[in-house]
Coordinates of C-alpha atoms in Angstrom, one line a residue:
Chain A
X1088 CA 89.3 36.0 1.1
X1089 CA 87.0 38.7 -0.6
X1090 CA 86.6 35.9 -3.7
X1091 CA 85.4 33.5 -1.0
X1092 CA 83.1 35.9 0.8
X1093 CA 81.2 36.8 -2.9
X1094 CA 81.0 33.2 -3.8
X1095 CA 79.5 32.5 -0.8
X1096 CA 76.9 34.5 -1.1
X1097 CA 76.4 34.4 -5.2
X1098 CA 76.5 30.1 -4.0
X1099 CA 73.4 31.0 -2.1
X1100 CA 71.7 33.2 -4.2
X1101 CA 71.9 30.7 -6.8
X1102 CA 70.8 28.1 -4.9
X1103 CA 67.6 29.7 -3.8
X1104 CA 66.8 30.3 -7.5
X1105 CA 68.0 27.3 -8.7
X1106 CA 65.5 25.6 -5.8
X1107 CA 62.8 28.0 -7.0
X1108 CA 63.0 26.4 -10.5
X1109 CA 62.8 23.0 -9.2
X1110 CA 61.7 22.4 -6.0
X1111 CA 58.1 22.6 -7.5
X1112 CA 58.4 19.9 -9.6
X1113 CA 57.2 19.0 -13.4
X1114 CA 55.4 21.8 -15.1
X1115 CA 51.2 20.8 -14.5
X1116 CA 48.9 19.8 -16.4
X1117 CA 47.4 23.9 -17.3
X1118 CA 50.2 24.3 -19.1
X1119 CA 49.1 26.3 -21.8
X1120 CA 48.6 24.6 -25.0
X1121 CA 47.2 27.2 -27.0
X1122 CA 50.3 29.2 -27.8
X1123 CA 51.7 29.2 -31.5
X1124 CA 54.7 27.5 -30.4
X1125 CA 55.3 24.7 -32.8
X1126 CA 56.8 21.6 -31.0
X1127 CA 59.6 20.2 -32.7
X1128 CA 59.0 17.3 -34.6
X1129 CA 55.0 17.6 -34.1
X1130 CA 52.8 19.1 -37.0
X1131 CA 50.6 22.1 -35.2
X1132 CA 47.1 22.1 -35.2
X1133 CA 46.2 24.9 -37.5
X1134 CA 43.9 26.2 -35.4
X1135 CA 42.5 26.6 -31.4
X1136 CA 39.8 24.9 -32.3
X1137 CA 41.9 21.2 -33.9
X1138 CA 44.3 22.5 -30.8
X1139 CA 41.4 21.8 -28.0
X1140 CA 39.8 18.8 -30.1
X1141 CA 43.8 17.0 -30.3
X1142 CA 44.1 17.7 -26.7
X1143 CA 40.8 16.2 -25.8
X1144 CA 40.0 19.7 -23.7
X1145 CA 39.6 23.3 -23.3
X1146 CA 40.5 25.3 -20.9
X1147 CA 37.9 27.4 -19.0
X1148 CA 38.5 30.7 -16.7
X1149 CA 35.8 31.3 -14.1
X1150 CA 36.0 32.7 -10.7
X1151 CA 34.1 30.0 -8.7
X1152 CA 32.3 32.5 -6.3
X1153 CA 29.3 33.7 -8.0
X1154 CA 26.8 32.0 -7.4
X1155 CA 24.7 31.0 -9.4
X1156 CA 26.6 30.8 -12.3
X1157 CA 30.2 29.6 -10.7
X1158 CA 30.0 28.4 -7.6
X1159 CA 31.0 25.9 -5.3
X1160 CA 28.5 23.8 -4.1
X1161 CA 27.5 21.4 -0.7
X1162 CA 29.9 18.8 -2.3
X1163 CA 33.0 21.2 -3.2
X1164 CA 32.7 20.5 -6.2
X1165 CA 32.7 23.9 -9.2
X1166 CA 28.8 23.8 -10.4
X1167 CA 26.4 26.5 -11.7
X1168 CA 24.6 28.1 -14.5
X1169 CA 27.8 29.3 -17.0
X1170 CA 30.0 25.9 -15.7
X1171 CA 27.0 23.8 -17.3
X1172 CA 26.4 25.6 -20.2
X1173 CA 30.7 25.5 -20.3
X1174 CA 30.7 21.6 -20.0
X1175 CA 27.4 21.1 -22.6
X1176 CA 29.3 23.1 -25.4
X1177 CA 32.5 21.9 -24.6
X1178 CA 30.8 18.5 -24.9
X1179 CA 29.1 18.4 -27.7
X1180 CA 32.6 19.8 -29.7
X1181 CA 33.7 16.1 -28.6
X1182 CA 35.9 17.1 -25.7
X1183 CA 36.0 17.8 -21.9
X1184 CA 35.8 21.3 -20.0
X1185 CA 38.3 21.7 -17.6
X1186 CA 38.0 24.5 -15.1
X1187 CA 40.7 27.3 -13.8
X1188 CA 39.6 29.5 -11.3
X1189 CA 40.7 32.7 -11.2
X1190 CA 39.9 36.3 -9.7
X1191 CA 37.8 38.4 -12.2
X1192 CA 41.0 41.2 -12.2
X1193 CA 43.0 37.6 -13.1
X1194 CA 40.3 37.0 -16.3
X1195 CA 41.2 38.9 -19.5
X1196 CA 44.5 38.9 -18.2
X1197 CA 44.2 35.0 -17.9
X1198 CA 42.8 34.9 -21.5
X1199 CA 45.4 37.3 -22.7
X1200 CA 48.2 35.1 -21.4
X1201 CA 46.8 32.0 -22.8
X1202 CA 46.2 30.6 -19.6
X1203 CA 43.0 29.5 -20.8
X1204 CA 41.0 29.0 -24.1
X1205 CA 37.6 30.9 -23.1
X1206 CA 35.8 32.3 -20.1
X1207 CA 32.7 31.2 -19.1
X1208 CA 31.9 33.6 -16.3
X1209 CA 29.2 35.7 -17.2
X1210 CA 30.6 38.2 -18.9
X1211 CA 28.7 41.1 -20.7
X1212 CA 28.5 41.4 -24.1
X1213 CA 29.8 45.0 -24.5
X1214 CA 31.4 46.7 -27.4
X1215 CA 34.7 48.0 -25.8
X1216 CA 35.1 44.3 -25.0
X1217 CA 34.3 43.1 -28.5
X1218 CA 37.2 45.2 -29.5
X1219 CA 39.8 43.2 -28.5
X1220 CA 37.9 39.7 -27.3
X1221 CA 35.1 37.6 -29.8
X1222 CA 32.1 36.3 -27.6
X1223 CA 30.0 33.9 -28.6
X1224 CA 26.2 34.5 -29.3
X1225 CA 24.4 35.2 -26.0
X1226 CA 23.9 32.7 -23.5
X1227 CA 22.3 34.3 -20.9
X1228 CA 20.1 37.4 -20.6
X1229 CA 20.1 39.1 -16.9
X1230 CA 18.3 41.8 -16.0
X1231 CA 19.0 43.9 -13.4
X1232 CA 16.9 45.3 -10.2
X1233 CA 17.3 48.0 -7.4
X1234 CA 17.7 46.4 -4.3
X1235 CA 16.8 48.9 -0.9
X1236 CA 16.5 47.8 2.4
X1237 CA 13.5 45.9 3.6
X1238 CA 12.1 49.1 5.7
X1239 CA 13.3 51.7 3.0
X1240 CA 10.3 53.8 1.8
X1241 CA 12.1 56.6 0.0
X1242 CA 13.7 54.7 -2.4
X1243 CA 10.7 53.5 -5.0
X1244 CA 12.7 54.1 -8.3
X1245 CA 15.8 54.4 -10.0
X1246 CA 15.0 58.2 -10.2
X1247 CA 14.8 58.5 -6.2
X1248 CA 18.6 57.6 -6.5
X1249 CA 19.6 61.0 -7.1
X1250 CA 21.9 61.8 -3.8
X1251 CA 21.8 58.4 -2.1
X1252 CA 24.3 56.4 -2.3
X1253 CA 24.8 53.2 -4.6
X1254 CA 26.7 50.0 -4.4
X1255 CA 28.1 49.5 -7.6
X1256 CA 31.3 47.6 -8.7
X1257 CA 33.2 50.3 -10.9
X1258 CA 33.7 47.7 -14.4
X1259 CA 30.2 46.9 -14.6
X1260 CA 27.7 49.0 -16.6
X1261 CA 25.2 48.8 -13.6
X1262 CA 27.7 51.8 -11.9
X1263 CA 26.7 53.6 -15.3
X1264 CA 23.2 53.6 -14.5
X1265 CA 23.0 54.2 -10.9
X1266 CA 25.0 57.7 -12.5
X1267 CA 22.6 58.7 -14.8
X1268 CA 19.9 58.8 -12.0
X1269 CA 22.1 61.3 -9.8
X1270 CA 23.4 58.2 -7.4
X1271 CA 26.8 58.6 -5.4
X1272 CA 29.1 56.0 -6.3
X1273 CA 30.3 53.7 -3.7
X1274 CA 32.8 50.8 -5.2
X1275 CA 32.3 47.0 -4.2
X1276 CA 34.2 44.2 -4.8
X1277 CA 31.3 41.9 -5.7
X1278 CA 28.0 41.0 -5.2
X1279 CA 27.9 39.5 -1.1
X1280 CA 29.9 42.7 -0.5
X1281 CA 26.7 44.6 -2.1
X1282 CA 24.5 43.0 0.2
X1283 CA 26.5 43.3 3.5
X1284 CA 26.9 47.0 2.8
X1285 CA 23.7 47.2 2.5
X1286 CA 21.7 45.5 5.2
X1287 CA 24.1 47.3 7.8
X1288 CA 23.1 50.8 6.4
X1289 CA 26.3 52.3 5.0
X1290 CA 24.8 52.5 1.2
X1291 CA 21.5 53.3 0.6
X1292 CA 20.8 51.2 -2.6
X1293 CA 22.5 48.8 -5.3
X1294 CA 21.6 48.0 -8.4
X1295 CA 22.5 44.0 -9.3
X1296 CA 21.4 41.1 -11.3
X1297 CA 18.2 39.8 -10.3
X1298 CA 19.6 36.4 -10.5
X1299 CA 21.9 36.4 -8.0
X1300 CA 19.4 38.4 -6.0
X1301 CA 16.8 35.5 -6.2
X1302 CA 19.3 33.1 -5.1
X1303 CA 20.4 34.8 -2.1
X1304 CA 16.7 35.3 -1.7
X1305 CA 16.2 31.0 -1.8
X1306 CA 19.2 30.9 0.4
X1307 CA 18.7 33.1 3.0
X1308 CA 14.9 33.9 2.9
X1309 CA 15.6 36.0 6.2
X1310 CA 17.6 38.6 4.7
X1311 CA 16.4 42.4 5.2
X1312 CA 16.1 43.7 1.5
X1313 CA 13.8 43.8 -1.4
X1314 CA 13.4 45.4 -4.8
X1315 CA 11.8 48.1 -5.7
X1316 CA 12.4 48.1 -9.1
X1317 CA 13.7 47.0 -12.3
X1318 CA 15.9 48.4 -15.1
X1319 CA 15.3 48.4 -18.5
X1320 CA 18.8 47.1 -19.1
X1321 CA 18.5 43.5 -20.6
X1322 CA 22.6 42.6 -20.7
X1323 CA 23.1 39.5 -23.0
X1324 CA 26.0 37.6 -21.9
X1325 CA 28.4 35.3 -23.7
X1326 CA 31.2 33.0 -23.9
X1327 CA 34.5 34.6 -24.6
X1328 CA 37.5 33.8 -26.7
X1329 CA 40.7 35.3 -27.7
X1330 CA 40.7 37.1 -31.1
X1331 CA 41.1 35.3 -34.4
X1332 CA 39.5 31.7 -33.1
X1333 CA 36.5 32.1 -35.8
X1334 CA 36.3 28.1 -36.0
X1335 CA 35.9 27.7 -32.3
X1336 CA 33.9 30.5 -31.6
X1337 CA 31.7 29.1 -34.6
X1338 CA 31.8 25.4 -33.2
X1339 CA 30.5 27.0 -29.9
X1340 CA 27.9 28.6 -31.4
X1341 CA 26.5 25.7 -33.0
X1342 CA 26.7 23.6 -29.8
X1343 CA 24.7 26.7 -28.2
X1344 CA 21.5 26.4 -30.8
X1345 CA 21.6 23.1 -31.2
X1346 CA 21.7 23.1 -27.1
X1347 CA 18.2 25.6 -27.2
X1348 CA 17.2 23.6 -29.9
X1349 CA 17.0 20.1 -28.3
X1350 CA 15.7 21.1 -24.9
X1351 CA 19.1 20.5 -23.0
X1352 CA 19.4 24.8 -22.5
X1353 CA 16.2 24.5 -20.9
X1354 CA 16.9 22.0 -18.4
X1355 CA 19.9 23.7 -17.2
X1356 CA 17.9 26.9 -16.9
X1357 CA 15.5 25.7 -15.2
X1358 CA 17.7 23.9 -12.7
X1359 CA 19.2 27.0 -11.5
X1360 CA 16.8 29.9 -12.2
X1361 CA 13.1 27.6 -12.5
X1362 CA 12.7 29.6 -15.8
X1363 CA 14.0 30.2 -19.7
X1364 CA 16.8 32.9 -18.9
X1365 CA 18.0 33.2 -23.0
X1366 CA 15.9 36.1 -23.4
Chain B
X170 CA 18.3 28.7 19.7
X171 CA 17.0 30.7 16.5
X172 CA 16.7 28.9 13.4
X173 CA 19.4 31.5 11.9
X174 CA 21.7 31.1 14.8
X175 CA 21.4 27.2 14.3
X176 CA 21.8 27.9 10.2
X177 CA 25.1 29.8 11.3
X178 CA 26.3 27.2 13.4
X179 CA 25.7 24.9 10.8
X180 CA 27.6 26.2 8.0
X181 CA 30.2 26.9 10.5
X182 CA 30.7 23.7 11.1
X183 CA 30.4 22.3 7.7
X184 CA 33.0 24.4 6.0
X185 CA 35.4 23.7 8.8
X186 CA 37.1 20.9 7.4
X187 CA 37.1 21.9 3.7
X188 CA 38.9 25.1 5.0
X189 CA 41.2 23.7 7.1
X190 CA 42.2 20.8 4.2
X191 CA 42.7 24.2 1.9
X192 CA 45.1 25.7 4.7
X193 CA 47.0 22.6 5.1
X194 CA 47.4 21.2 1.8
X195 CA 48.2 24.8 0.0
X196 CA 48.6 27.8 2.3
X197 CA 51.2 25.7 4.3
X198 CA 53.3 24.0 2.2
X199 CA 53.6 27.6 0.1
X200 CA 54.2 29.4 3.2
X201 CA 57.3 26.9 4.1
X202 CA 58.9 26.7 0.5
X203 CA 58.5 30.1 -0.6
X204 CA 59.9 31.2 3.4
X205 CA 62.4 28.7 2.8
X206 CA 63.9 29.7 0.1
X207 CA 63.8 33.1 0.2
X208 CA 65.7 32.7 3.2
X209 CA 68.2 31.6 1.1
X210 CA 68.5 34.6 -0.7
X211 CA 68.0 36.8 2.2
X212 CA 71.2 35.6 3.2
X213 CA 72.8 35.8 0.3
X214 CA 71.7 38.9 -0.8
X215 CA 72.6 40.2 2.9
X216 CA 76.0 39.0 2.2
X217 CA 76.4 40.8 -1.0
X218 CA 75.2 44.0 0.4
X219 CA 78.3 43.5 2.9
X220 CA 80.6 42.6 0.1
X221 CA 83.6 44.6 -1.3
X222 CA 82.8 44.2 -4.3
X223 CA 80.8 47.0 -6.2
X224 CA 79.1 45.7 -8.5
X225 CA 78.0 42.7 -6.3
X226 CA 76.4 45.4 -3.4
X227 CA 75.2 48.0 -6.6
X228 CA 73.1 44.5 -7.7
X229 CA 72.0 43.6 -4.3
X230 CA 71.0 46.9 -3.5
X231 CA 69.0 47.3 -7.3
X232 CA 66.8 43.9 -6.1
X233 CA 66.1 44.9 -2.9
X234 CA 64.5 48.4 -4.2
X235 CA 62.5 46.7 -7.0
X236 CA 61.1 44.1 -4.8
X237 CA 60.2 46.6 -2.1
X238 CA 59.3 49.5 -3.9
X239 CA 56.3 47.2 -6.2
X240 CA 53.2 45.5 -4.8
X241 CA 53.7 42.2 -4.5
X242 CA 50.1 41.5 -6.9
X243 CA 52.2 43.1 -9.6
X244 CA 54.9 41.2 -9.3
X245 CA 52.8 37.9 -9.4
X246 CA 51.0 39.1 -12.1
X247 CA 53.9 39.8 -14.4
X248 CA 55.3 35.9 -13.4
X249 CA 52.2 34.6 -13.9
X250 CA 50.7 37.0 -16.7
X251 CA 53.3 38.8 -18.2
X252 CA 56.3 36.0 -18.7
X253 CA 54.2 34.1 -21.5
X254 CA 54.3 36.6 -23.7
X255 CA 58.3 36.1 -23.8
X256 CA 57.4 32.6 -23.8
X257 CA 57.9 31.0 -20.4
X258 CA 54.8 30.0 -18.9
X259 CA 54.9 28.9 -15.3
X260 CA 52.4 26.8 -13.5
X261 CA 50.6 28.3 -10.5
X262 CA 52.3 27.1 -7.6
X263 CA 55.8 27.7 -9.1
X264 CA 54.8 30.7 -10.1
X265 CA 53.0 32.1 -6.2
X266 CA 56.6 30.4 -5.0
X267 CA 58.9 32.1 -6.9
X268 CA 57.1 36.0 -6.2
X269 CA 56.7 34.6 -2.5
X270 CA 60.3 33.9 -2.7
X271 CA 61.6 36.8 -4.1
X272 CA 59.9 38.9 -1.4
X273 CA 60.8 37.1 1.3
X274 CA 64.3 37.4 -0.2
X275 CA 64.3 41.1 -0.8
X276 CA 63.2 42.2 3.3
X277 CA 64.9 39.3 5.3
X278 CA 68.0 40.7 3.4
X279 CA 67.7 43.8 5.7
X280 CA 66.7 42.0 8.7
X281 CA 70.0 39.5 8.0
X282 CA 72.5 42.7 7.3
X283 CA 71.1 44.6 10.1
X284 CA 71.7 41.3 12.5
X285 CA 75.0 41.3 11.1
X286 CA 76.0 44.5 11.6
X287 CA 74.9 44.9 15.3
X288 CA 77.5 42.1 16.1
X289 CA 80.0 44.4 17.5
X290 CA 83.5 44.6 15.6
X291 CA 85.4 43.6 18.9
X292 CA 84.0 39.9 17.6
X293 CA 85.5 40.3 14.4
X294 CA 89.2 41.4 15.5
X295 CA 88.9 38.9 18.2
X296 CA 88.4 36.3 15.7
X297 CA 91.1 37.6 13.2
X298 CA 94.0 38.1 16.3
X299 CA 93.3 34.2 16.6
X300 CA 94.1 33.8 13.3
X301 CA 90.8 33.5 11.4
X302 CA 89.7 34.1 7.9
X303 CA 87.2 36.5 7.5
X304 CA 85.0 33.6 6.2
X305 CA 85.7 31.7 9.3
X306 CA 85.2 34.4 11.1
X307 CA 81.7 35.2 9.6
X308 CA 81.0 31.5 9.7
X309 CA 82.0 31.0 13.3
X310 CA 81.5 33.5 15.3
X311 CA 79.6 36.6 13.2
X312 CA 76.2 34.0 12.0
X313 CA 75.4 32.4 15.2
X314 CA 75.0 35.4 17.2
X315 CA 73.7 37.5 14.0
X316 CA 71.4 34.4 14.0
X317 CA 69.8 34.9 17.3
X318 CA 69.4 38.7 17.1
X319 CA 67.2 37.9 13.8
X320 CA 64.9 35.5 14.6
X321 CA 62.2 37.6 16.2
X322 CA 61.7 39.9 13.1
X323 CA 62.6 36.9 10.9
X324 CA 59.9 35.3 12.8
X325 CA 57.7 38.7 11.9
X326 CA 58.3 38.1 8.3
X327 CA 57.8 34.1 8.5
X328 CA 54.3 35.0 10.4
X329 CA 53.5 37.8 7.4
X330 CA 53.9 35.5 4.6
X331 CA 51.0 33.0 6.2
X332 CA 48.6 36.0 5.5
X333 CA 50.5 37.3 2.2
X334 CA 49.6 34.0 0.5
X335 CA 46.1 34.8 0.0
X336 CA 47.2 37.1 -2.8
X337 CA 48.3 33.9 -4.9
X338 CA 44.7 33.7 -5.5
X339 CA 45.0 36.1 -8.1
X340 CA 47.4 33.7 -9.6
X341 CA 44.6 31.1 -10.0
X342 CA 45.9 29.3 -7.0
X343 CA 43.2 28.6 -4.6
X344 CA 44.8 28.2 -0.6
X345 CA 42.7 28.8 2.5
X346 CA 41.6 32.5 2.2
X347 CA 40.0 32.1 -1.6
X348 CA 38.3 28.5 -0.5
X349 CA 36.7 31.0 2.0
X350 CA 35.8 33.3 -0.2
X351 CA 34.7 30.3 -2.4
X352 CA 32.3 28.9 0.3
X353 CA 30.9 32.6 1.6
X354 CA 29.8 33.2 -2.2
X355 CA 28.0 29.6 -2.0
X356 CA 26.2 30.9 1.3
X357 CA 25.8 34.4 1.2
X358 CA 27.5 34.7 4.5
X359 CA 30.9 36.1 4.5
X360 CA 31.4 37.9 7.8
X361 CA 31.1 34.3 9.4
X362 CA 33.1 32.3 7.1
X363 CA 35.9 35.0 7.0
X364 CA 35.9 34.7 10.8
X365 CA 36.2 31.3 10.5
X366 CA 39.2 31.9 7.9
X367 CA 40.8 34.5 10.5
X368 CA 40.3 31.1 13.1
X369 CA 42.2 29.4 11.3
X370 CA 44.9 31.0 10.2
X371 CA 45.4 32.5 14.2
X372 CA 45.9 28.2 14.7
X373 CA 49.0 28.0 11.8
X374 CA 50.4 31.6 13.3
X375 CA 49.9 30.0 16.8
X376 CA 51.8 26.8 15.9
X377 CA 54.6 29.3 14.6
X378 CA 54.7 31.4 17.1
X379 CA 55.6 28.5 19.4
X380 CA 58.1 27.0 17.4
X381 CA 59.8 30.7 17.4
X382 CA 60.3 30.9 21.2
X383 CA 61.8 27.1 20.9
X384 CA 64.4 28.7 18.4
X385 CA 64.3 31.2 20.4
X386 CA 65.5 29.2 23.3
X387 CA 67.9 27.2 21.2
X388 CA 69.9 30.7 19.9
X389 CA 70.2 31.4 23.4
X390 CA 73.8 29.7 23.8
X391 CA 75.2 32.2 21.3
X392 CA 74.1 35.0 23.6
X393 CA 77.5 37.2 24.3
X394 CA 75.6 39.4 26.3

């Protein structure tokens, strides 16, 4: 009797799991292709860079809510400044760019995983992130401004942030600088949060990327804020890649000149900014 | 009207259907597998608590802790992130199922055991002085009425996991809650579209909700009191 009650219930268990395994049918298509598994009977690529070219794609991590570098636009469709540049390079290797969105607290652990072969996602070229990642040369230069409320008149500079209180999210260097100047430290999630904080007066200041502030500017011209000023803190951005890829990170490269080279960098900046943003 | 009130209304009304496509064709059909089967092995797990045997209850009891004592973002995380570097990689969806699933499994466990053991024991010697197995007795007469005492937590649970979804996000899987997150980054206006997100997930809970009190009505005939 006891036998019969414990099958029962290990009968179910298994069930569910075996379900689990199943129910969801074939493994996808973002399988990831990139690991050092050798399939039997297949000769490997010897590197991520024949991997991406014999599988006729690479695998991209963005987040697909920044705007306007990964964004969904009118249509639905992913779009923006790094998804471009993304498709150009992966392009001009020979192959196709396909997209996985992701959180950014899902990215390096996405890239770590091998869920993906780079991130295009504006990510800051910073030395504690060279340490375990390679980027690829700069793609992007943003600088950042000190956005205040429209009617704000005692905010003129990053020095008047000493006391007030600052929107900054805690991984980006931005919180760094709004510390130096004295600032009070309040965390954010992300840009829009920034904003909303902001405008209904429970920070005082924030300091962001003048890109995204323009285009919220083009989007909502109505919005209560402006800037007051701008930091001296030019971050370069680039594409990045796992560790130990030198032939891809090189083949992006040279897809990146040859892009400034030929005009096509241009367009696509101008498109989403109206001016040269590689410097 | 104002021209932003007008804008509003606008946007409102152009990210309705892209939202509620997101809700329908992945927040849904995640909500009912994963609630499925983890009510699966909610029951079985229930039943192992129950069970004589030791070592059955002693591993019963071990899931239940683990799953409740984590956050649920860490357990999708090490499914999702984690297992490839022992070499299983799981797709997305399998991947938000299987944490949903093992959730689902670990607290409707309590919910079953606690159903079954506020059936009073006068229903379980009945059923054995009319010569039942203990398995017929559970099957017969314990369930049913252990059924109907569990459906409005169950129901709590089932109504939970709607919301709990979003965090598959963070597994690369995008359901209602990050295509609204998607579309207020597009439009720098999140208060409206995340009302409009909260809109429609009150509709799925709504739809539940009803289909609760039919159950409801339904587990009414094993009511022995």
């Amino acid at each position: 009797m006891n036998r019969r009650w414990s099958s029962l219930c290990l009968a179910s268990v298994t069930a569910a799991m075996l379900l689990a395994g199943t129910a969801c049918g074939k493994k996808g298509d973002n399988t990831n292709n990139t690991s050092n598994d050798t399939g039997a009977g297949t000769t490997a690529p010897s590197n991520l860079l024949e991997t991406v070219k014999a599988n006729g794609e690479i695998t991209v991590g963005t987040e697909g809510t920044y705007a306007p570098f990964t964004f969904h636009g009118k249509d639905g469709k992913l779009t923006g400044f790094d998804v471009e540049i993304a498709e150009e390079v992966a392009k001009r290797i020979g192959i196709k760019a396909k997209f996985i969105e992701t959180k950014w607290d899902g990215m390096l652990a996405g890239l770590d995983a091998k869920r993906f072969d780079m991130v295009a996602n504006e990510v800051t070229i910073r030395d504690d992130r060279k340490a375990k990642y390679d980027f690829s040369d700069p793609y992007i230069v943003s600088k950042s401004v000190l956005i205040v409320q429209k009617d704000n008149t005692t905010i003129k500079s990053l020095a008047d942030l000493k006391g007030k209180k600052s929107g900054q999210s805690l991984t980006s260097n931005l919180a760094d600088i709004a510390k130096a100047n004295g600032a009070q430290i309040v965390q954010i999630e992300g840009f829009n949060q920034a904003i909303d904080l902001l405008t209904s007066g429970r920070i005082d200041a924030t300091i962001n990327d003048k890109l995204s502030f323009l285009d919220l500017k083009k989007q909502r011209p109505d919005v209560p804020i402006k800037v007051v000023a701008e930091t001296n803190d030019a971050s370069p951005s680039g594409l990045l890649f796992h560790k130990g890829n030198p032939e891809l990170v090189a083949a992006a490269n040279k897809a990146l000149t040859d892009m400034k080279a030929d005009g096509t960098y241009l367009t696509i900046s101008k498109k989403y900014f109206g001016e040269d943003v590689s410097k | 009207m104002s021209e932003r009130t007008e804008r509003l209304l606008h946007i409102f009304a152009d990210s309705f259907m892209p939202l509620l496509h997101a809700g329908v064709a992945f927040t849904v059909p995640l909500t009912l597998i994963s609630f499925a089967l983890g009510l699966l092995l909610a029951t079985g797990t229930a039943l192992a608590r129950l069970s004589e045997f030791r070592a059955l209850s002693e591993l019963a009891r071990f899931y239940v802790w683990i799953i409740r004592g984590t956050p649920l973002l860490v357990q999708l995380f090490i499914i999702f992130y984690g297992l490839p570097s022992i070499g299983i990689t799981i797709d997305a969806f399998p991947a938000a199922v299987i944490g949903f699933t093992l959730s689902v499994g670990a607290y409707g466990s309590e919910i079953i055991r606690a159903a079954i053991i506020s059936i009073p024991k006068g229903q379980w010697e009945a059923a054995f002085s009319l010569g039942q197995t203990r398995l017929q007795a559970l099957r017969r007469i314990i369930l049913p009425q252990a059924a109907r005492v569990s459906v409005p937590p169950l129901s709590n649970s089932f109504i939970s996991l709607v919301k709990d979804t979003s965090l598959a996000a963070s597994v690369t899987f995008t359901e209602l809650f990050q295509k609204g997150q998607q579309i207020s980054a597009a439009v720098y206006e999140p208060l409206l579209i995340y009302c409009e997100v909260a809109l429609i997930y009150l509709l799925f809970c709504t739809v539940l909700s009803a289909l609760q009190r039919q159950l409801e009505k339904y587990f009414e005939r094993y009511s022995t009191v």
